[in-house]
mmCIF file of C-alpha atoms in Angstrom:
data_model
loop_
_atom_site.group_PDB
_atom_site.id
_atom_site.type_symbol
_atom_site.label_atom_id
_atom_site.label_comp_id
_atom_site.label_asym_id
_atom_site.label_seq_id
_atom_site.Cartn_x
_atom_site.Cartn_y
_atom_site.Cartn_z
ATOM 1 C CA UNK A 1 -34.481 24.673 -14.537
ATOM 2 C CA UNK A 2 -37.827 23.103 -15.438
ATOM 3 C CA UNK A 3 -38.196 19.391 -16.177
ATOM 4 C CA UNK A 4 -38.909 20.236 -19.822
ATOM 5 C CA UNK A 5 -35.730 22.320 -20.117
ATOM 6 C CA UNK A 6 -33.675 19.567 -18.516
ATOM 7 C CA UNK A 7 -34.997 17.008 -20.990
ATOM 8 C CA UNK A 8 -34.344 19.202 -24.034
ATOM 9 C CA UNK A 9 -30.834 20.038 -22.803
ATOM 10 C CA UNK A 10 -30.080 16.329 -22.468
ATOM 11 C CA UNK A 11 -31.408 15.739 -25.977
ATOM 12 C CA UNK A 12 -29.052 18.428 -27.263
ATOM 13 C CA UNK A 13 -26.121 16.617 -25.623
ATOM 14 C CA UNK A 14 -27.113 13.377 -27.371
ATOM 15 C CA UNK A 15 -27.576 15.223 -30.657
ATOM 16 C CA UNK A 16 -24.188 16.939 -30.451
ATOM 17 C CA UNK A 17 -22.517 13.612 -29.758
ATOM 18 C CA UNK A 18 -24.152 12.021 -32.792
ATOM 19 C CA UNK A 19 -23.408 15.020 -35.011
ATOM 20 C CA UNK A 20 -19.748 14.967 -33.966
ATOM 21 C CA UNK A 21 -19.461 11.259 -34.792
ATOM 22 C CA UNK A 22 -21.190 12.036 -38.093
ATOM 23 C CA UNK A 23 -18.727 14.800 -38.975
ATOM 24 C CA UNK A 24 -15.758 12.570 -38.119
ATOM 25 C CA UNK A 25 -16.975 9.796 -40.407
ATOM 26 C CA UNK A 26 -17.759 7.392 -37.534
ATOM 27 C CA UNK A 27 -20.983 6.273 -39.179
ATOM 28 C CA UNK A 28 -21.996 3.387 -36.909
ATOM 29 C CA UNK A 29 -21.485 5.456 -33.756
ATOM 30 C CA UNK A 30 -23.412 8.394 -35.240
ATOM 31 C CA UNK A 31 -26.298 6.153 -36.278
ATOM 32 C CA UNK A 32 -26.447 4.674 -32.776
ATOM 33 C CA UNK A 33 -26.622 8.110 -31.136
ATOM 34 C CA UNK A 34 -29.291 9.355 -33.562
ATOM 35 C CA UNK A 35 -31.370 6.209 -32.973
ATOM 36 C CA UNK A 36 -30.967 6.531 -29.210
ATOM 37 C CA UNK A 37 -32.156 10.144 -29.337
ATOM 38 C CA UNK A 38 -35.073 9.261 -31.623
ATOM 39 C CA UNK A 39 -36.251 6.559 -29.185
ATOM 40 C CA UNK A 40 -36.098 8.954 -26.264
ATOM 41 C CA UNK A 41 -37.971 11.707 -28.103
ATOM 42 C CA UNK A 42 -40.572 9.148 -29.166
ATOM 43 C CA UNK A 43 -41.396 8.388 -25.542
ATOM 44 C CA UNK A 44 -42.494 11.999 -25.024
ATOM 45 C CA UNK A 45 -44.604 12.078 -28.202
ATOM 46 C CA UNK A 46 -46.979 9.436 -26.851
ATOM 47 C CA UNK A 47 -50.507 10.317 -25.885
ATOM 48 C CA UNK A 48 -50.802 10.553 -22.130
ATOM 49 C CA UNK A 49 -47.390 12.205 -21.799
ATOM 50 C CA UNK A 50 -48.249 15.861 -21.154
ATOM 51 C CA UNK A 51 -44.829 17.406 -20.517
ATOM 52 C CA UNK A 52 -44.775 18.881 -24.036
ATOM 53 C CA UNK A 53 -47.537 20.793 -25.797
ATOM 54 C CA UNK A 54 -49.231 19.575 -28.976
ATOM 55 C CA UNK A 55 -47.345 21.939 -31.301
ATOM 56 C CA UNK A 56 -44.062 20.896 -29.689
ATOM 57 C CA UNK A 57 -44.950 17.232 -30.162
ATOM 58 C CA UNK A 58 -45.528 17.872 -33.880
ATOM 59 C CA UNK A 59 -42.034 19.311 -34.171
ATOM 60 C CA UNK A 60 -40.626 16.464 -32.095
ATOM 61 C CA UNK A 61 -42.259 13.928 -34.420
ATOM 62 C CA UNK A 62 -40.547 15.527 -37.413
ATOM 63 C CA UNK A 63 -37.212 15.683 -35.586
ATOM 64 C CA UNK A 64 -37.600 12.003 -34.690
ATOM 65 C CA UNK A 65 -38.351 11.086 -38.320
ATOM 66 C CA UNK A 66 -35.244 12.957 -39.524
ATOM 67 C CA UNK A 67 -33.028 11.287 -36.934
ATOM 68 C CA UNK A 68 -34.277 7.831 -37.931
ATOM 69 C CA UNK A 69 -33.770 8.579 -41.636
ATOM 70 C CA UNK A 70 -30.253 9.913 -41.065
ATOM 71 C CA UNK A 71 -29.414 6.798 -39.057
ATOM 72 C CA UNK A 72 -30.656 4.575 -41.896
ATOM 73 C CA UNK A 73 -28.800 6.691 -44.456
ATOM 74 C CA UNK A 74 -25.510 6.229 -42.583
ATOM 75 C CA UNK A 75 -25.900 2.450 -42.342
ATOM 76 C CA UNK A 76 -27.213 1.885 -45.861
ATOM 77 C CA UNK A 77 -24.891 0.492 -48.519
ATOM 78 C CA UNK A 78 -27.170 1.716 -51.315
ATOM 79 C CA UNK A 79 -28.572 5.095 -52.317
ATOM 80 C CA UNK A 80 -31.906 5.784 -50.628
ATOM 81 C CA UNK A 81 -34.774 7.903 -51.976
ATOM 82 C CA UNK A 82 -35.341 9.429 -48.535
ATOM 83 C CA UNK A 83 -31.751 10.286 -47.636
ATOM 84 C CA UNK A 84 -31.085 12.961 -45.021
ATOM 85 C CA UNK A 85 -27.795 14.795 -45.530
ATOM 86 C CA UNK A 86 -25.385 15.964 -42.846
ATOM 87 C CA UNK A 87 -26.374 19.565 -43.645
ATOM 88 C CA UNK A 88 -30.035 18.619 -43.181
ATOM 89 C CA UNK A 89 -29.399 17.057 -39.786
ATOM 90 C CA UNK A 90 -27.515 20.164 -38.625
ATOM 91 C CA UNK A 91 -30.610 22.239 -39.461
ATOM 92 C CA UNK A 92 -32.767 19.788 -37.514
ATOM 93 C CA UNK A 93 -30.471 20.376 -34.537
ATOM 94 C CA UNK A 94 -31.340 24.065 -34.563
ATOM 95 C CA UNK A 95 -35.027 23.218 -34.297
ATOM 96 C CA UNK A 96 -34.271 20.950 -31.353
ATOM 97 C CA UNK A 97 -32.326 23.699 -29.555
ATOM 98 C CA UNK A 98 -35.268 26.087 -29.944
ATOM 99 C CA UNK A 99 -37.934 23.594 -28.935
ATOM 100 C CA UNK A 100 -38.633 25.316 -25.617
ATOM 101 C CA UNK A 101 -38.393 28.931 -26.783
ATOM 102 C CA UNK A 102 -40.440 28.242 -29.904
ATOM 103 C CA UNK A 103 -39.702 27.628 -33.582
ATOM 104 C CA UNK A 104 -41.675 30.087 -35.685
ATOM 105 C CA UNK A 105 -40.349 29.315 -39.157
ATOM 106 C CA UNK A 106 -41.098 26.374 -41.435
ATOM 107 C CA UNK A 107 -39.441 23.074 -40.673
ATOM 108 C CA UNK A 108 -36.054 23.260 -42.460
ATOM 109 C CA UNK A 109 -36.139 19.733 -43.914
ATOM 110 C CA UNK A 110 -38.852 18.272 -46.113
ATOM 111 C CA UNK A 111 -40.225 15.324 -44.198
ATOM 112 C CA UNK A 112 -43.651 13.779 -43.852
ATOM 113 C CA UNK A 113 -45.167 14.164 -40.411
ATOM 114 C CA UNK A 114 -45.351 10.686 -38.855
ATOM 115 C CA UNK A 115 -48.819 9.257 -38.423
ATOM 116 C CA UNK A 116 -50.206 9.623 -34.922
ATOM 117 C CA UNK A 117 -50.610 6.354 -33.072
ATOM 118 C CA UNK A 118 -54.155 5.306 -32.233
ATOM 119 C CA UNK A 119 -52.965 3.785 -28.989
ATOM 120 C CA UNK A 120 -53.645 5.482 -25.677
ATOM 121 C CA UNK A 121 -51.071 3.326 -23.977
ATOM 122 C CA UNK A 122 -48.176 5.477 -22.762
ATOM 123 C CA UNK A 123 -46.220 2.601 -21.267
ATOM 124 C CA UNK A 124 -43.836 1.924 -24.160
ATOM 125 C CA UNK A 125 -40.417 1.955 -22.527
ATOM 126 C CA UNK A 126 -36.813 1.475 -23.537
ATOM 127 C CA UNK A 127 -36.442 -2.065 -24.793
ATOM 128 C CA UNK A 128 -39.888 -1.914 -26.414
ATOM 129 C CA UNK A 129 -40.564 -0.897 -30.007
ATOM 130 C CA UNK A 130 -43.667 -0.322 -32.103
ATOM 131 C CA UNK A 131 -44.609 -3.790 -33.156
ATOM 132 C CA UNK A 132 -46.484 -4.633 -36.343
ATOM 133 C CA UNK A 133 -44.196 -3.107 -38.987
ATOM 134 C CA UNK A 134 -41.091 -4.204 -37.101
ATOM 135 C CA UNK A 135 -42.214 -7.810 -36.773
ATOM 136 C CA UNK A 136 -43.282 -7.884 -40.435
ATOM 137 C CA UNK A 137 -39.784 -6.801 -41.443
ATOM 138 C CA UNK A 138 -38.133 -9.409 -39.241
ATOM 139 C CA UNK A 139 -40.510 -12.092 -40.490
ATOM 140 C CA UNK A 140 -39.262 -11.467 -44.036
ATOM 141 C CA UNK A 141 -35.790 -12.646 -43.083
ATOM 142 C CA UNK A 142 -34.502 -10.350 -40.387
ATOM 143 C CA UNK A 143 -31.703 -7.880 -40.997
ATOM 144 C CA UNK A 144 -28.808 -10.342 -41.124
ATOM 145 C CA UNK A 145 -25.746 -9.088 -42.996
ATOM 146 C CA UNK A 146 -23.587 -11.078 -45.450
ATOM 147 C CA UNK A 147 -20.165 -12.542 -44.717
ATOM 148 C CA UNK A 148 -17.334 -10.041 -44.587
ATOM 149 C CA UNK A 149 -14.630 -10.024 -47.306
ATOM 150 C CA UNK A 150 -11.607 -12.243 -46.880
ATOM 151 C CA UNK A 151 -8.495 -10.585 -45.390
ATOM 152 C CA UNK A 152 -5.272 -12.527 -45.267
ATOM 153 C CA UNK A 153 -4.117 -13.168 -41.717
ATOM 154 C CA UNK A 154 -7.496 -12.357 -40.160
ATOM 155 C CA UNK A 155 -10.312 -14.568 -38.885
ATOM 156 C CA UNK A 156 -14.039 -14.041 -39.178
ATOM 157 C CA UNK A 157 -16.509 -15.107 -36.528
ATOM 158 C CA UNK A 158 -19.835 -16.782 -37.244
ATOM 159 C CA UNK A 159 -22.186 -17.248 -34.287
ATOM 160 C CA UNK A 160 -24.940 -19.839 -34.631
ATOM 161 C CA UNK A 161 -27.815 -19.224 -32.243
ATOM 162 C CA UNK A 162 -29.027 -22.749 -31.539
ATOM 163 C CA UNK A 163 -31.743 -22.401 -28.913
ATOM 164 C CA UNK A 164 -32.828 -20.560 -25.790
ATOM 165 C CA UNK A 165 -34.238 -22.188 -22.672
ATOM 166 C CA UNK A 166 -37.156 -20.456 -20.934
ATOM 167 C CA UNK A 167 -39.557 -21.863 -18.358
ATOM 168 C CA UNK A 168 -42.505 -20.365 -20.290
ATOM 169 C CA UNK A 169 -41.133 -20.751 -23.817
ATOM 170 C CA UNK A 170 -44.595 -21.497 -25.247
ATOM 171 C CA UNK A 171 -45.985 -18.012 -24.486
ATOM 172 C CA UNK A 172 -43.649 -15.944 -26.695
ATOM 173 C CA UNK A 173 -45.066 -14.807 -30.013
ATOM 174 C CA UNK A 174 -42.781 -14.192 -33.019
ATOM 175 C CA UNK A 175 -39.540 -14.282 -31.001
ATOM 176 C CA UNK A 176 -36.187 -13.262 -32.459
ATOM 177 C CA UNK A 177 -32.763 -12.011 -31.387
ATOM 178 C CA UNK A 178 -31.011 -8.708 -31.893
ATOM 179 C CA UNK A 179 -27.255 -9.287 -31.996
ATOM 180 C CA UNK A 180 -25.024 -6.297 -31.176
ATOM 181 C CA UNK A 181 -21.255 -5.955 -30.939
ATOM 182 C CA UNK A 182 -20.338 -3.313 -28.351
ATOM 183 C CA UNK A 183 -17.006 -1.882 -27.228
ATOM 184 C CA UNK A 184 -16.034 -1.194 -23.612
ATOM 185 C CA UNK A 185 -18.000 2.091 -23.727
ATOM 186 C CA UNK A 186 -21.136 0.321 -25.057
ATOM 187 C CA UNK A 187 -20.735 1.916 -28.497
ATOM 188 C CA UNK A 188 -21.639 -0.219 -31.512
ATOM 189 C CA UNK A 189 -18.590 -1.709 -33.214
ATOM 190 C CA UNK A 190 -20.738 -3.060 -36.055
ATOM 191 C CA UNK A 191 -24.393 -2.522 -37.044
ATOM 192 C CA UNK A 192 -26.875 -4.555 -34.942
ATOM 193 C CA UNK A 193 -28.532 -7.495 -36.715
ATOM 194 C CA UNK A 194 -31.977 -9.016 -36.183
ATOM 195 C CA UNK A 195 -32.495 -12.723 -36.776
ATOM 196 C CA UNK A 196 -35.609 -14.032 -38.488
ATOM 197 C CA UNK A 197 -38.399 -14.975 -36.098
ATOM 198 C CA UNK A 198 -38.722 -18.584 -34.960
ATOM 199 C CA UNK A 199 -41.821 -20.228 -33.546
ATOM 200 C CA UNK A 200 -40.172 -23.689 -33.407
ATOM 201 C CA UNK A 201 -40.702 -24.672 -29.787
ATOM 202 C CA UNK A 202 -39.838 -27.867 -27.965
ATOM 203 C CA UNK A 203 -40.838 -27.932 -24.305
ATOM 204 C CA UNK A 204 -38.799 -25.261 -22.530
ATOM 205 C CA UNK A 205 -36.764 -24.428 -25.636
ATOM 206 C CA UNK A 206 -37.208 -22.170 -28.646
ATOM 207 C CA UNK A 207 -35.040 -23.406 -31.507
ATOM 208 C CA UNK A 208 -33.408 -20.987 -33.937
ATOM 209 C CA UNK A 209 -30.476 -22.617 -35.742
ATOM 210 C CA UNK A 210 -29.551 -19.311 -37.397
ATOM 211 C CA UNK A 211 -26.045 -18.078 -38.197
ATOM 212 C CA UNK A 212 -24.949 -14.476 -37.639
ATOM 213 C CA UNK A 213 -21.856 -13.168 -39.413
ATOM 214 C CA UNK A 214 -19.988 -10.754 -37.138
ATOM 215 C CA UNK A 215 -19.069 -7.809 -39.341
ATOM 216 C CA UNK A 216 -15.484 -7.300 -38.214
ATOM 217 C CA UNK A 217 -12.530 -9.724 -38.031
ATOM 218 C CA UNK A 218 -11.794 -11.012 -34.540
ATOM 219 C CA UNK A 219 -8.352 -9.410 -34.560
ATOM 220 C CA UNK A 220 -9.876 -5.986 -35.270
ATOM 221 C CA UNK A 221 -12.367 -6.002 -32.402
ATOM 222 C CA UNK A 222 -11.473 -3.279 -29.856
ATOM 223 C CA UNK A 223 -10.257 -4.364 -26.445
ATOM 224 C CA UNK A 224 -13.181 -4.927 -24.106
ATOM 225 C CA UNK A 225 -15.637 -5.856 -26.859
ATOM 226 C CA UNK A 226 -18.661 -8.009 -26.029
ATOM 227 C CA UNK A 227 -21.317 -9.588 -28.238
ATOM 228 C CA UNK A 228 -24.882 -9.151 -26.965
ATOM 229 C CA UNK A 229 -27.931 -11.278 -27.701
ATOM 230 C CA UNK A 230 -31.278 -9.629 -26.878
ATOM 231 C CA UNK A 231 -34.262 -11.980 -26.910
ATOM 232 C CA UNK A 232 -37.320 -10.095 -28.160
ATOM 233 C CA UNK A 233 -40.939 -10.989 -28.825
ATOM 234 C CA UNK A 234 -44.166 -9.417 -30.011
ATOM 235 C CA UNK A 235 -46.973 -8.318 -27.662
ATOM 236 C CA UNK A 236 -50.126 -8.000 -29.804
ATOM 237 C CA UNK A 237 -52.273 -6.309 -27.154
ATOM 238 C CA UNK A 238 -49.878 -3.360 -26.966
ATOM 239 C CA UNK A 239 -48.557 -3.732 -30.529
ATOM 240 C CA UNK A 240 -44.967 -3.543 -29.330
ATOM 241 C CA UNK A 241 -41.818 -5.592 -29.584
ATOM 242 C CA UNK A 242 -40.453 -6.166 -26.088
ATOM 243 C CA UNK A 243 -37.085 -7.357 -24.813
ATOM 244 C CA UNK A 244 -37.528 -10.294 -22.432
ATOM 245 C CA UNK A 245 -33.886 -10.906 -21.500
ATOM 246 C CA UNK A 246 -30.340 -10.737 -22.818
ATOM 247 C CA UNK A 247 -27.038 -12.611 -22.850
ATOM 248 C CA UNK A 248 -23.510 -11.750 -23.867
ATOM 249 C CA UNK A 249 -20.061 -13.185 -24.396
ATOM 250 C CA UNK A 250 -16.923 -11.211 -23.670
ATOM 251 C CA UNK A 251 -13.888 -11.003 -25.900
ATOM 252 C CA UNK A 252 -11.834 -13.575 -24.009
ATOM 253 C CA UNK A 253 -14.709 -16.063 -24.322
ATOM 254 C CA UNK A 254 -14.574 -16.098 -28.119
ATOM 255 C CA UNK A 255 -13.422 -19.650 -28.683
ATOM 256 C CA UNK A 256 -14.582 -22.194 -31.282
ATOM 257 C CA UNK A 257 -17.270 -24.647 -30.279
ATOM 258 C CA UNK A 258 -20.593 -24.734 -28.400
ATOM 259 C CA UNK A 259 -21.295 -22.506 -25.396
ATOM 260 C CA UNK A 260 -24.104 -22.090 -22.856
ATOM 261 C CA UNK A 261 -24.395 -18.532 -21.586
ATOM 262 C CA UNK A 262 -26.422 -17.006 -18.764
ATOM 263 C CA UNK A 263 -29.672 -15.115 -19.282
ATOM 264 C CA UNK A 264 -30.071 -11.722 -17.589
ATOM 265 C CA UNK A 265 -33.090 -9.607 -16.754
ATOM 266 C CA UNK A 266 -33.939 -6.584 -18.893
ATOM 267 C CA UNK A 267 -33.221 -3.746 -19.481
ATOM 268 C CA UNK A 268 -30.143 -4.661 -21.496
ATOM 269 C CA UNK A 269 -27.048 -3.378 -19.693
ATOM 270 C CA UNK A 270 -24.463 -2.859 -22.430
ATOM 271 C CA UNK A 271 -22.032 -1.571 -19.780
ATOM 272 C CA UNK A 272 -22.179 -4.956 -17.982
ATOM 273 C CA UNK A 273 -22.331 -3.279 -14.568
ATOM 274 C CA UNK A 274 -25.720 -4.251 -13.116
ATOM 275 C CA UNK A 275 -26.503 -7.824 -14.038
ATOM 276 C CA UNK A 276 -29.367 -9.818 -12.559
ATOM 277 C CA UNK A 277 -29.965 -13.406 -13.578
ATOM 278 C CA UNK A 278 -33.313 -14.079 -15.228
ATOM 279 C CA UNK A 279 -33.748 -17.363 -13.358
ATOM 280 C CA UNK A 280 -31.954 -19.726 -10.997
ATOM 281 C CA UNK A 281 -33.087 -22.659 -13.118
ATOM 282 C CA UNK A 282 -30.540 -24.326 -15.446
ATOM 283 C CA UNK A 283 -31.839 -22.510 -18.532
ATOM 284 C CA UNK A 284 -29.420 -20.808 -20.906
ATOM 285 C CA UNK A 285 -28.816 -19.442 -24.365
ATOM 286 C CA UNK A 286 -27.099 -22.111 -26.448
ATOM 287 C CA UNK A 287 -24.779 -20.880 -29.201
ATOM 288 C CA UNK A 288 -21.959 -22.282 -31.336
ATOM 289 C CA UNK A 289 -18.938 -20.182 -32.304
ATOM 290 C CA UNK A 290 -17.157 -20.831 -35.592
ATOM 291 C CA UNK A 291 -13.828 -19.123 -36.260
ATOM 292 C CA UNK A 292 -12.921 -19.186 -39.943
ATOM 293 C CA UNK A 293 -9.987 -17.976 -42.033
ATOM 294 C CA UNK A 294 -11.515 -18.387 -45.498
#
């Protein structure tokens, strides 16, 4: 089996997993799988990556765009003008399966071909995202979600991200956090949320003071759940958003009050198996947990 065939076969596994979640009505899980696949395909669309031919990359770009739109459709609470239906995404899957053998017909879903990047840098890796548009969106207020509805007998969790300590805090441009709630299998329990950016720096600290509403009552979190905090920042020379480090709290650590949690080196390990401290210095992520029943 060639390297190209191996890659496409793996993509088909990811796609089938997302499609199955989609058909079962597990919208968050489906969106996560589609986004994961889109990121991986995007790596091979970059200039300088010559595993796939130009015509294949054009198809891959359209597949990627459809996956991203379907993911957004699943997570959106309002009707979107660019919605991708489940039937549409199944048709996209057929194109993906025939990527190596060739797809001779028209693309089955109407989608604009993504603009080709002007960058010749092929070093965008997992944990890095195209920067300008993403940072602009975060700068407008992030993607924080509102408080969840009251349910009698259940408690909601609000996490305030107070500050992060870094030895070189002054160098990070437009920093923010992505907050994810993951189960024991690293599947999203709720949609990830991005905080607004904060450039409020004080010595070795970047201050945030932002509250994140966890989108599921504490009592309904699956066993083995953890809440992850990925510290990200913008790199203007590469026009990417990069993950610097991450932290997490486990389910049994969800207790009201302030907490200082360790910082770990990227890439983010949602499985919590291979953890390497970012520094031996006494620098941490400072958060405050509020457990409410209103």
